[in-house]
Coordinates of C-alpha atoms in Angstrom, one line a residue:
X27 CA -29.6 -45.1 -14.2
X28 CA -27.4 -44.6 -17.3
X29 CA -24.3 -45.0 -15.1
X30 CA -25.6 -48.2 -13.7
X31 CA -26.0 -49.6 -17.2
X32 CA -22.4 -48.6 -18.0
X33 CA -21.0 -50.2 -14.9
X34 CA -22.8 -53.5 -15.5
X35 CA -21.7 -53.8 -19.2
X36 CA -18.4 -55.6 -18.6
X37 CA -18.4 -57.3 -22.0
X38 CA -18.5 -53.9 -23.7
X39 CA -15.5 -52.7 -21.6
X40 CA -13.5 -55.7 -22.8
X41 CA -14.3 -54.9 -26.4
X42 CA -13.2 -51.3 -25.9
X43 CA -10.0 -52.5 -24.3
X44 CA -9.3 -54.8 -27.3
X45 CA -9.8 -51.9 -29.7
X46 CA -7.5 -49.7 -27.8
X47 CA -4.9 -52.5 -27.7
X48 CA -5.1 -52.9 -31.5
X49 CA -4.6 -49.2 -32.0
X50 CA -1.5 -49.2 -29.7
X51 CA -0.1 -52.2 -31.6
X52 CA -0.5 -50.4 -34.8
X53 CA 1.3 -47.3 -33.5
X54 CA 4.0 -49.6 -32.0
X55 CA 4.7 -51.1 -35.4
X56 CA 5.7 -47.8 -36.9
X57 CA 9.3 -47.8 -38.3
X58 CA 10.3 -44.6 -36.5
X59 CA 9.3 -43.3 -33.2
X60 CA 7.4 -40.1 -33.5
X61 CA 7.8 -38.1 -30.3
X62 CA 5.9 -34.8 -30.2
X63 CA 7.7 -31.7 -29.1
X64 CA 7.1 -30.0 -25.7
X65 CA 5.5 -27.1 -27.4
X66 CA 3.1 -29.3 -29.3
X67 CA 2.2 -31.2 -26.1
X68 CA 1.5 -28.0 -24.3
X69 CA -0.6 -26.8 -27.1
X70 CA -2.6 -30.0 -27.1
X71 CA -3.1 -29.9 -23.4
X72 CA -4.3 -26.3 -23.6
X73 CA -6.7 -27.1 -26.4
X74 CA -8.0 -30.1 -24.6
X75 CA -8.5 -28.1 -21.4
X76 CA -10.4 -25.4 -23.3
X77 CA -12.8 -27.9 -25.0
X78 CA -13.4 -29.8 -21.7
X79 CA -14.2 -26.5 -20.0
X80 CA -16.5 -25.5 -22.8
X81 CA -18.3 -28.9 -22.6
X82 CA -18.7 -28.6 -18.8
X83 CA -20.2 -25.1 -19.2
X84 CA -22.7 -26.3 -21.8
X85 CA -23.6 -29.3 -19.7
X86 CA -24.3 -27.2 -16.7
X87 CA -26.6 -24.9 -18.8
X88 CA -28.4 -28.0 -20.0
X89 CA -28.8 -29.3 -16.5
X90 CA -30.5 -26.0 -15.4
X91 CA -32.8 -26.2 -18.5
X92 CA -33.7 -29.8 -17.7
X93 CA -34.5 -28.9 -14.1
X94 CA -36.7 -26.0 -15.2
X95 CA -38.5 -28.3 -17.7
X96 CA -39.1 -30.9 -15.1
X97 CA -40.6 -28.4 -12.7
X98 CA -42.9 -26.9 -15.4
X99 CA -44.1 -30.4 -16.4
X100 CA -45.5 -30.8 -12.8
X101 CA -48.2 -28.3 -13.7
X102 CA -50.6 -27.8 -16.6
X103 CA -49.0 -25.7 -19.3
X104 CA -50.2 -24.8 -22.8
X105 CA -49.1 -26.4 -26.0
X106 CA -46.8 -23.6 -27.2
X107 CA -44.9 -23.6 -23.9
X108 CA -44.4 -27.4 -24.2
X109 CA -43.0 -26.8 -27.7
X110 CA -40.7 -24.1 -26.4
X111 CA -39.4 -26.6 -23.7
X112 CA -38.7 -29.2 -26.4
X113 CA -36.8 -26.7 -28.5
X114 CA -34.8 -25.5 -25.5
X115 CA -33.8 -29.0 -24.4
X116 CA -32.9 -30.2 -28.0
X117 CA -30.8 -27.1 -28.6
X118 CA -28.8 -27.7 -25.3
X119 CA -28.3 -31.4 -26.2
X120 CA -27.1 -30.5 -29.7
X121 CA -24.6 -28.0 -28.2
X122 CA -23.2 -30.6 -25.9
X123 CA -22.9 -33.2 -28.7
X124 CA -21.2 -30.7 -31.0
X125 CA -18.4 -29.9 -28.6
X126 CA -18.1 -33.6 -27.7
X127 CA -17.6 -34.4 -31.4
X128 CA -14.8 -31.8 -31.6
X129 CA -13.1 -33.4 -28.6
X130 CA -13.3 -36.9 -30.1
X131 CA -11.8 -35.7 -33.4
X132 CA -8.7 -34.4 -31.8
X133 CA -8.3 -36.1 -28.4
X134 CA -9.5 -39.0 -26.3
X135 CA -12.4 -37.9 -24.1
X136 CA -12.4 -38.9 -20.5
X137 CA -14.9 -41.3 -18.9
X138 CA -16.5 -38.4 -17.0
X139 CA -17.0 -36.5 -20.3
X140 CA -18.6 -39.6 -21.9
X141 CA -20.8 -40.0 -18.8
X142 CA -22.1 -36.4 -19.1
X143 CA -22.9 -36.8 -22.8
X144 CA -24.7 -40.1 -22.3
X145 CA -26.8 -38.6 -19.4
X146 CA -27.6 -35.5 -21.5
X147 CA -28.8 -37.6 -24.4
X148 CA -30.9 -40.0 -22.3
X149 CA -32.5 -37.5 -20.1
X150 CA -33.3 -35.2 -23.0
X151 CA -34.9 -38.1 -24.8
X152 CA -37.1 -39.0 -21.8
X153 CA -38.3 -35.4 -21.2
X154 CA -39.0 -34.8 -24.8
X155 CA -41.0 -38.0 -25.0
X156 CA -43.1 -36.9 -22.0
X157 CA -43.6 -33.5 -23.7
X158 CA -44.8 -35.1 -26.9
X159 CA -47.2 -37.3 -24.9
X160 CA -48.6 -34.2 -23.2
X161 CA -49.1 -32.5 -26.5
X162 CA -50.9 -35.6 -27.9
X163 CA -53.2 -35.3 -24.9
X164 CA -54.0 -31.7 -25.8
X165 CA -54.7 -32.8 -29.3
X166 CA -57.1 -35.6 -28.2
X167 CA -54.9 -38.7 -28.6
X168 CA -53.6 -39.3 -25.1
X169 CA -53.1 -42.2 -22.7
X170 CA -53.4 -40.6 -19.2
X171 CA -52.2 -43.7 -17.3
X172 CA -48.9 -43.8 -19.3
X173 CA -48.3 -40.1 -18.9
X174 CA -48.8 -40.4 -15.1
X175 CA -46.3 -43.2 -14.9
X176 CA -43.7 -41.2 -16.9
X177 CA -44.3 -38.1 -14.7
X178 CA -43.8 -40.2 -11.6
X179 CA -40.5 -41.4 -13.0
X180 CA -39.4 -37.8 -13.7
X181 CA -40.3 -36.8 -10.2
X182 CA -38.2 -39.6 -8.6
X183 CA -35.1 -38.5 -6.6
X184 CA -32.9 -41.1 -8.3
X185 CA -33.7 -39.7 -11.7
X186 CA -32.7 -36.2 -10.6
X187 CA -29.4 -37.6 -9.2
X188 CA -28.7 -39.2 -12.5
X189 CA -29.0 -35.7 -14.2
X190 CA -26.4 -34.2 -11.8
X191 CA -24.1 -37.2 -11.9
X192 CA -24.7 -38.4 -8.4
X193 CA -23.8 -42.0 -7.4
X194 CA -26.9 -44.2 -7.2
X195 CA -27.3 -45.9 -3.8
X196 CA -27.4 -49.8 -3.7
X197 CA -30.9 -49.7 -2.4
X198 CA -32.2 -48.0 -5.5
X199 CA -30.3 -50.0 -8.0
X200 CA -33.1 -52.7 -8.3
X201 CA -35.7 -50.1 -9.1
X202 CA -33.3 -48.3 -11.5
X203 CA -32.7 -51.6 -13.3
X204 CA -36.4 -52.0 -13.9
X205 CA -36.9 -48.4 -15.1
X206 CA -33.7 -48.1 -17.1
X207 CA -34.2 -46.0 -20.3
X208 CA -31.4 -47.5 -22.2
X209 CA -31.1 -51.2 -22.9
X210 CA -27.9 -53.2 -22.5
X211 CA -27.7 -53.6 -26.3
X212 CA -27.8 -49.9 -26.9
X213 CA -25.1 -49.3 -24.3
X214 CA -22.8 -51.9 -26.0
X215 CA -23.5 -50.2 -29.4
X216 CA -22.6 -46.8 -27.8
X217 CA -19.4 -48.3 -26.4
X218 CA -18.4 -49.7 -29.8
X219 CA -19.1 -46.3 -31.4
X220 CA -16.9 -44.6 -28.8
X221 CA -14.1 -47.2 -29.4
X222 CA -14.3 -46.5 -33.1
X223 CA -14.2 -42.8 -32.5
X224 CA -11.2 -43.2 -30.2
X225 CA -9.4 -45.2 -32.9
X226 CA -10.1 -42.5 -35.5
X227 CA -8.7 -39.9 -33.1
X228 CA -5.6 -41.9 -32.6
X229 CA -5.2 -42.3 -36.4
X230 CA -5.6 -38.5 -36.8
X231 CA -3.1 -37.9 -34.1
X232 CA -0.7 -40.3 -35.8
X233 CA -1.1 -38.5 -39.2
X234 CA -0.5 -35.2 -37.6
X235 CA 2.7 -36.4 -36.0
X236 CA 3.9 -37.7 -39.4
X237 CA 3.2 -34.4 -41.0
X238 CA 5.1 -32.5 -38.3
X239 CA 8.1 -34.9 -38.7
X240 CA 8.1 -34.2 -42.5
X241 CA 8.1 -30.4 -41.8
X242 CA 11.0 -30.7 -39.4
X243 CA 12.9 -32.7 -41.9
X244 CA 12.4 -30.1 -44.6
X245 CA 13.6 -27.4 -42.2
X246 CA 16.7 -29.3 -41.3
X247 CA 17.6 -29.9 -44.9
X248 CA 17.2 -26.1 -45.7
X249 CA 19.4 -25.2 -42.7
X250 CA 22.1 -27.6 -43.9
X251 CA 22.0 -26.2 -47.4
X252 CA 22.3 -22.6 -46.2
X253 CA 25.2 -23.5 -43.9
X254 CA 27.0 -25.1 -46.8
X255 CA 26.4 -22.1 -49.1
X256 CA 27.7 -19.7 -46.3
X257 CA 30.9 -21.7 -45.8
X258 CA 31.5 -21.7 -49.6
X259 CA 31.1 -17.9 -49.7
X260 CA 33.5 -17.4 -46.8
X261 CA 36.1 -19.5 -48.6
X262 CA 35.7 -17.6 -51.8
X263 CA 36.1 -14.3 -49.9
X264 CA 39.3 -15.4 -48.3
X265 CA 40.7 -16.5 -51.6
X266 CA 39.9 -13.1 -53.2
X267 CA 41.6 -11.3 -50.4
X268 CA 44.8 -13.3 -50.9
X269 CA 44.9 -12.6 -54.6
X270 CA 44.9 -8.8 -54.1
X271 CA 48.5 -7.5 -54.9
X272 CA 50.4 -5.5 -52.2
X273 CA 52.6 -2.5 -53.3
X274 CA 56.1 -2.7 -51.8
X275 CA 56.6 1.1 -51.3
X276 CA 53.4 1.6 -49.4
X277 CA 53.9 1.6 -45.6
X278 CA 50.7 0.8 -43.8
X279 CA 52.1 1.6 -40.3
X280 CA 53.2 5.1 -39.3
X281 CA 56.3 5.1 -37.1
X282 CA 56.4 6.9 -33.8
X283 CA 58.1 10.3 -33.9
X284 CA 57.5 11.0 -37.6
X285 CA 58.1 14.8 -38.0
X286 CA 55.4 15.1 -40.6
X287 CA 52.7 14.0 -38.2
X288 CA 51.1 16.7 -36.2
X289 CA 51.6 16.4 -32.5
X290 CA 48.5 16.6 -30.3
X291 CA 48.5 16.9 -26.6
X292 CA 45.6 15.7 -24.6
X293 CA 45.0 16.7 -21.0
X294 CA 42.5 15.0 -18.7
X295 CA 41.0 17.3 -16.1
X296 CA 39.0 16.1 -13.2
X297 CA 36.9 18.7 -11.4
X298 CA 36.6 18.2 -7.7
X299 CA 33.5 19.6 -6.2
X300 CA 33.3 20.0 -2.5
X301 CA 29.9 19.1 -1.2
X302 CA 28.9 20.7 2.1
X303 CA 26.5 19.3 4.7
X304 CA 24.0 22.1 4.0
X305 CA 23.9 21.1 0.3
X306 CA 23.2 17.5 1.2
X307 CA 20.3 18.7 3.4
X308 CA 18.6 20.3 0.4
X309 CA 16.5 17.2 -0.2
X310 CA 14.8 17.6 3.2
X311 CA 11.8 19.8 3.6
X312 CA 11.5 19.5 7.4
X313 CA 13.9 20.9 10.0
X314 CA 13.0 18.2 12.4
X315 CA 13.7 15.4 9.9
X316 CA 17.0 17.0 8.9
X317 CA 18.3 17.2 12.5
X318 CA 17.1 13.6 13.0
X319 CA 19.1 12.4 10.0
X320 CA 22.3 14.2 11.1
X321 CA 21.9 12.9 14.7
X322 CA 21.7 9.3 13.4
X323 CA 24.7 9.9 11.2
X324 CA 26.7 11.1 14.1
X325 CA 25.6 8.1 16.2
X326 CA 26.7 5.8 13.4
X327 CA 30.1 7.6 13.1
X328 CA 30.7 6.9 16.8
X329 CA 30.1 3.2 16.2
X330 CA 26.7 3.0 17.7
X331 CA 24.4 1.0 15.3
X332 CA 21.3 1.2 17.4
X333 CA 18.0 2.3 15.7
X334 CA 16.3 3.8 18.7
X335 CA 15.0 7.4 18.5
X336 CA 17.6 10.1 18.9
X337 CA 17.9 11.9 22.2
X338 CA 17.6 15.7 22.9
X339 CA 21.4 15.9 23.3
X340 CA 22.0 14.2 20.0
X341 CA 19.6 16.5 18.2
X342 CA 21.2 19.6 19.8
X343 CA 24.6 18.4 18.7
X344 CA 23.3 17.8 15.1
X345 CA 21.8 21.3 15.1
X346 CA 25.1 22.9 16.1
X347 CA 26.9 21.0 13.3
X348 CA 24.4 22.1 10.7
X349 CA 24.5 25.7 11.7
X350 CA 28.3 25.8 11.9
X351 CA 28.6 24.3 8.4
X352 CA 26.0 26.8 7.1
X353 CA 27.9 29.8 8.6
X354 CA 31.2 28.4 7.2
X355 CA 29.7 28.3 3.8
X356 CA 28.0 31.8 3.8
X357 CA 30.3 33.8 6.2
X358 CA 33.8 32.3 5.7
X359 CA 35.7 35.7 5.9
X360 CA 33.9 36.9 9.0
X361 CA 34.5 33.6 10.8
X362 CA 38.2 33.7 9.8
X363 CA 38.7 37.2 11.1
X364 CA 36.8 36.6 14.4
X365 CA 38.7 33.4 15.0
X366 CA 42.0 35.4 14.9
X367 CA 40.5 38.1 17.2
X368 CA 40.3 40.7 14.5
X369 CA 37.2 43.0 14.5
X370 CA 35.0 42.9 11.4
X371 CA 35.6 45.7 8.9
X372 CA 32.9 48.3 8.3
X373 CA 32.2 47.0 4.8
X374 CA 30.9 43.7 6.3
X375 CA 27.2 43.2 6.5
X376 CA 27.6 41.9 10.1
X377 CA 29.7 44.8 11.3
X378 CA 26.8 46.5 13.2
X379 CA 25.8 43.3 15.1
X380 CA 28.9 43.1 17.4
X381 CA 29.4 39.4 16.3
X382 CA 31.5 36.9 18.1
X383 CA 32.3 33.1 18.0
X384 CA 31.1 31.0 20.9
X385 CA 32.9 28.0 22.4
X386 CA 31.5 25.7 19.6
X387 CA 32.6 28.0 16.8
X388 CA 29.1 29.3 16.0
X389 CA 28.7 32.9 14.9
X390 CA 26.3 34.8 17.2
X391 CA 25.0 38.3 17.8
X392 CA 26.7 40.3 20.5
X393 CA 25.3 43.2 22.5
X394 CA 25.1 44.5 26.1
X395 CA 22.7 41.9 27.5
X396 CA 25.4 39.7 29.1
X397 CA 24.1 40.2 32.6
X398 CA 20.4 39.9 31.8
X399 CA 18.6 36.9 33.3
X400 CA 17.6 35.4 30.0
X401 CA 18.5 32.2 28.2
X402 CA 21.8 32.5 26.2
X403 CA 19.9 31.7 23.0
X404 CA 17.8 34.8 23.5
X405 CA 20.7 37.1 24.6
X406 CA 23.0 36.0 21.8
X407 CA 21.0 34.4 18.9
X408 CA 22.7 32.5 16.0
X409 CA 23.1 34.4 12.8
X410 CA 21.8 32.6 9.7
X411 CA 21.3 33.9 6.1
X412 CA 17.7 34.7 4.9
X413 CA 17.8 33.0 1.5
X414 CA 19.2 29.6 2.3
X415 CA 17.3 26.4 2.2
X416 CA 18.0 25.6 5.9
X417 CA 16.7 29.0 6.9
X418 CA 13.5 28.3 5.0
X419 CA 13.2 25.0 6.9
X420 CA 13.6 26.8 10.2
X421 CA 11.0 29.4 9.3
X422 CA 8.6 26.6 8.2
X423 CA 9.2 24.6 11.4
X424 CA 8.3 27.5 13.8
X425 CA 5.5 28.7 11.6
X426 CA 3.9 25.3 11.8
X427 CA 4.5 25.2 15.6
X428 CA 2.4 28.3 16.2
X429 CA -0.4 26.9 13.9
X430 CA 0.0 29.4 11.0
X431 CA -0.8 32.5 13.2
X432 CA 0.9 35.0 10.9
X433 CA 4.1 36.9 10.2
X434 CA 4.5 38.7 13.6
X435 CA 4.0 35.7 15.8
X436 CA 6.3 33.6 13.5
X437 CA 9.1 36.2 13.9
X438 CA 8.7 36.3 17.6
X439 CA 8.9 32.5 17.8
X440 CA 12.0 32.3 15.7
X441 CA 13.8 35.0 17.8
X442 CA 12.7 33.4 21.1
X443 CA 14.3 30.1 20.0
X444 CA 17.7 31.8 19.4
X445 CA 17.9 32.6 15.6
X446 CA 18.7 36.0 14.1
X447 CA 17.9 36.3 10.4
X448 CA 19.0 39.6 8.6
X449 CA 16.0 40.8 6.8
X450 CA 13.7 38.5 8.7
X451 CA 10.5 40.5 8.0
X452 CA 10.9 40.0 4.2
X453 CA 11.9 36.3 4.6
X454 CA 9.0 35.4 6.8
X455 CA 6.5 37.4 4.8
X456 CA 7.6 35.6 1.6
X457 CA 7.2 32.2 3.3
X458 CA 3.8 33.1 4.7
X459 CA 2.7 34.4 1.3
X460 CA 3.6 31.0 -0.2
X461 CA 2.1 28.9 2.6
X462 CA -0.8 27.0 1.1
X463 CA -2.7 26.6 4.4
X464 CA -2.3 30.3 5.2
X465 CA -3.6 31.3 1.8
X466 CA -6.7 29.1 2.3
X467 CA -7.4 30.4 5.8
X468 CA -6.7 34.1 5.1
X469 CA -8.3 34.5 1.7
X470 CA -11.1 37.1 1.4
X471 CA -14.6 35.9 2.1
X472 CA -17.3 35.9 -0.4
X473 CA -19.6 39.0 -0.3
X474 CA -23.3 39.0 -1.0
X475 CA -24.2 41.2 -3.9
X476 CA -26.6 43.9 -2.7
X477 CA -30.0 44.2 -4.3
X478 CA -31.3 47.4 -5.8
X479 CA -32.6 50.1 -3.5
X480 CA -36.4 50.1 -3.0
X481 CA -38.5 52.9 -4.6
X482 CA -39.1 54.4 -1.1
X483 CA -35.4 55.1 -0.7
X484 CA -34.9 56.9 -4.0
X485 CA -38.2 58.6 -4.9
X486 CA -38.5 62.2 -3.7
X487 CA -41.1 62.5 -0.9
X488 CA -41.8 64.7 2.2
X489 CA -39.9 63.7 5.3
X490 CA -41.2 60.7 7.3
X491 CA -43.6 59.7 4.5
X492 CA -41.8 56.3 4.5
X493 CA -39.9 55.5 7.7
X494 CA -38.4 52.6 9.7
X495 CA -39.2 52.0 13.3
X496 CA -37.6 50.1 16.3
X497 CA -37.4 50.2 20.0
X498 CA -34.3 50.4 22.2
X499 CA -33.5 50.4 25.9
X500 CA -34.2 50.0 28.7
X501 CA -33.1 53.2 30.6
X502 CA -33.5 53.6 34.3
X503 CA -35.3 56.7 35.6
X504 CA -36.1 57.8 39.1
X505 CA -39.4 59.2 40.3
X506 CA -39.3 59.9 44.0
X507 CA -37.6 56.8 45.5
X508 CA -38.7 54.5 42.8
X509 CA -36.8 53.4 39.8
X510 CA -38.6 52.8 36.5
X511 CA -37.6 51.4 33.2
X512 CA -38.2 53.5 30.2
X513 CA -37.6 52.7 26.5
X514 CA -37.0 54.7 23.3
X515 CA -39.0 54.5 20.1
X516 CA -36.8 55.4 17.1
X517 CA -38.3 56.6 13.7
X518 CA -35.9 57.1 10.8
X519 CA -36.9 58.6 7.5
X520 CA -36.0 56.5 4.5
X521 CA -35.4 59.4 2.1
X522 CA -33.7 62.1 4.1
X523 CA -32.3 59.9 6.9
X524 CA -33.7 62.1 9.6
X525 CA -34.7 60.6 13.0
X526 CA -37.4 61.1 15.6
X527 CA -37.3 59.6 19.1
X528 CA -40.2 59.2 21.5
X529 CA -40.1 57.8 25.0
X530 CA -42.2 54.8 26.0
X531 CA -43.3 54.1 29.5
X532 CA -43.1 50.4 28.9
X533 CA -43.1 47.8 26.0
X534 CA -46.9 47.3 25.9
X535 CA -49.1 47.8 22.9
X536 CA -50.9 50.8 24.5
X537 CA -47.6 52.7 25.1
X538 CA -46.5 52.0 21.5
X539 CA -49.8 53.3 20.1
X540 CA -49.5 56.5 22.1
X541 CA -46.0 57.0 20.9
X542 CA -47.0 56.5 17.3
X543 CA -49.8 59.0 17.7
X544 CA -47.3 61.5 19.2
X545 CA -45.0 61.0 16.3
X546 CA -47.9 61.5 13.7
X547 CA -49.1 64.6 15.5
X548 CA -45.6 66.2 15.4
X549 CA -44.3 64.9 12.0
X550 CA -47.5 64.5 10.0
X551 CA -49.2 61.5 8.4
X552 CA -47.1 58.5 7.5
X553 CA -47.8 56.4 4.4
X554 CA -45.8 53.3 5.3
X555 CA -43.8 52.1 8.3
X556 CA -41.3 49.2 8.4
X557 CA -40.5 47.4 11.7
X558 CA -39.6 44.0 13.0
X559 CA -41.9 41.4 14.6
X560 CA -41.9 42.8 18.1
X561 CA -44.8 41.8 20.3
X562 CA -45.8 45.4 20.9
X563 CA -45.7 46.1 17.2
X564 CA -47.8 43.1 16.3
X565 CA -50.3 43.9 19.1
X566 CA -50.7 47.5 17.8
X567 CA -51.4 46.3 14.3
X568 CA -54.1 44.0 15.6
X569 CA -55.6 46.8 17.7
X570 CA -55.7 49.2 14.7
X571 CA -57.2 46.5 12.5
X572 CA -60.0 45.8 15.0
X573 CA -60.7 49.5 15.4
X574 CA -61.5 49.8 11.7
X575 CA -64.1 47.1 12.0
X576 CA -67.7 48.3 12.9
X577 CA -70.7 46.4 14.2
X578 CA -74.4 47.3 13.4
X579 CA -74.9 49.7 16.3
X580 CA -71.6 51.5 15.5
X581 CA -72.5 51.8 11.8
X582 CA -75.9 53.1 12.7
X583 CA -74.4 55.7 15.0
X584 CA -71.9 56.6 12.3
X585 CA -74.7 57.2 9.8
X586 CA -76.6 59.3 12.3
X587 CA -73.6 61.4 13.1
X588 CA -72.8 61.9 9.4
X589 CA -76.4 62.9 8.8
X590 CA -76.2 65.4 11.6
X591 CA -73.0 66.9 10.2
X592 CA -74.5 67.2 6.7
X593 CA -77.7 68.7 8.0
X594 CA -75.7 71.3 10.0
X595 CA -74.0 72.8 6.9
X596 CA -75.1 76.4 6.1
X597 CA -77.5 77.0 3.2
X598 CA -76.2 80.4 2.4
X599 CA -72.6 81.7 2.3
X600 CA -73.4 85.4 3.0
X601 CA -71.8 87.0 6.0
X602 CA -70.2 83.7 7.2
X603 CA -67.1 85.5 8.4
X604 CA -68.9 88.4 10.0
X605 CA -69.1 87.9 13.7
X606 CA -72.0 90.3 14.0
X607 CA -74.2 88.5 11.5
X608 CA -76.9 86.2 12.6
X609 CA -76.5 82.4 12.8
X610 CA -76.5 80.9 9.3
X611 CA -79.5 79.0 8.2
X612 CA -79.1 75.2 8.1
X613 CA -81.4 72.2 7.2
X614 CA -81.7 71.4 10.9
X615 CA -83.4 74.8 11.4
X616 CA -86.1 73.7 9.1
X617 CA -86.3 70.1 10.4
X618 CA -86.2 70.7 14.2
X619 CA -86.9 74.4 14.3
X620 CA -83.7 74.8 16.4
X621 CA -80.0 74.8 15.8
X622 CA -78.0 71.6 16.5
X623 CA -75.1 72.0 18.9
X624 CA -72.1 69.6 19.0
X625 CA -72.2 67.9 22.4
X626 CA -69.7 65.4 23.8
X627 CA -70.7 61.7 23.6
X628 CA -72.5 60.5 26.7
X629 CA -70.9 58.3 29.3
X630 CA -67.6 58.3 31.2
X631 CA -64.2 58.7 29.6
X632 CA -62.6 55.3 29.4
X633 CA -59.2 53.9 28.3
X634 CA -60.6 52.9 24.8
X635 CA -61.3 56.6 24.1
X636 CA -57.5 57.0 23.7
X637 CA -57.7 55.0 20.4
X638 CA -60.9 56.6 19.0
X639 CA -60.5 57.8 15.4
X640 CA -60.2 61.5 15.1

């Protein structure tokens, strides 16, 4: 709606254009042209961009606050919340106006910027007015019909588009003209104020350009004055130099060949250092990469500039060249003697190897294996020193090929590929010791710290007082024509480490209880037994636990048997050990008038009697 009023006010635009034309005429009437420097223009553009960006940011924050206030006004909210909405909107409007004032003081704001500020001012005024009307309704002085009309205007879609700067459709212009919140007169006044502000900004810019021109003029005058002083000082110095008298007998130049001058001879010495191929390969850490590099170098030397992967033949040729250069650097005397057909002297380290030079000039180990059906590389391996960088690369290459399996396998792999290293054991052992992966794989494992021994292991006690128990087997035995499985029951003493072994017919609970009773009968009572969770052990524990439990009948029988035993004790102790004495008198003689004889329990002997308590 605000933008519609601005578009329709054509008279106001003409006034603004007239003001701008007057300002331009005033600037054009200046005696001298004041053109700002490039640096100043860049600075002005940067400052204008920063302030425009700041205004847009504050305007977007205000839009969010206006939308939130509009949504909250749709519902009933208390008085304090309405007051908070008013403060929030007015604060956002003041922030936008402050940054807009800064822009007008230094630059000419764009039409889009002026549109944002006008929209912010008008919409804030409308929402604040509705808020005050709502607060008046809460206080008691309130026109409900007017407020409903204002709320309907706030809820209109065109009003929301005016906040976000959307273009108003032609169909809604008639309604917006009727409900416009700013009159045409107020719009014209605002345009006049903007024109005056723009004129003031132009005047400020003009004054700033004048001040900059004055500063540049002062700097130019100072530079000219300094240049004149410098020229005067130079002229004075030249004059003083010319006035210095020169002595006639003083010779400033010494003639060549003067006998009083000491002769000095200078020699330039240039040291020539011969770099071998093996020295150039010191930057490689892989034998494969080193042979690849030499193979490509040989291909380039032959004129082939292709970048395809090297072939097996090229790599073999590169290997021979590297080994021949290495041997020529380490064993020059031996190669020289062997090339002349002279046998190596006894002082040579290679004397005992029966060395010879092959067709390619490589030093190899001799021997008596010429007729053996083995590859030539294994019958006559190449000799290489143990402490050279190339040797270390070869050891690393074959050590990695066998997946770090140790010193012995690495040595076998090196020898099987045709290399003989004097002192190979120490060389390979040193590399394996330094190999990071081998150190990780072969380091000692962590060991669990053992706990203290239990008291049963250290306290003195009779044998088999505390013991451990376990079963082992089976063992096959033959009875007649049948084969049976038998098992062993092992008891071990925890204090003296003695053992006792019983044979079990099977792994049932009954067989284990019988074996335990055999052990107790032979070795005596046991205080505690340790065993695993075997089914026969668990079943025996349950059987023994059940046997210790009595029902009413068993308890009554136990009482009667105990009573009979107590009543059978002798009342006198005379002649108890004399076989010829009469039967001793007991309480049963007095109660039953007859002695009580111990009879076996009635009934048939059954399997459960095996586990009866003794």
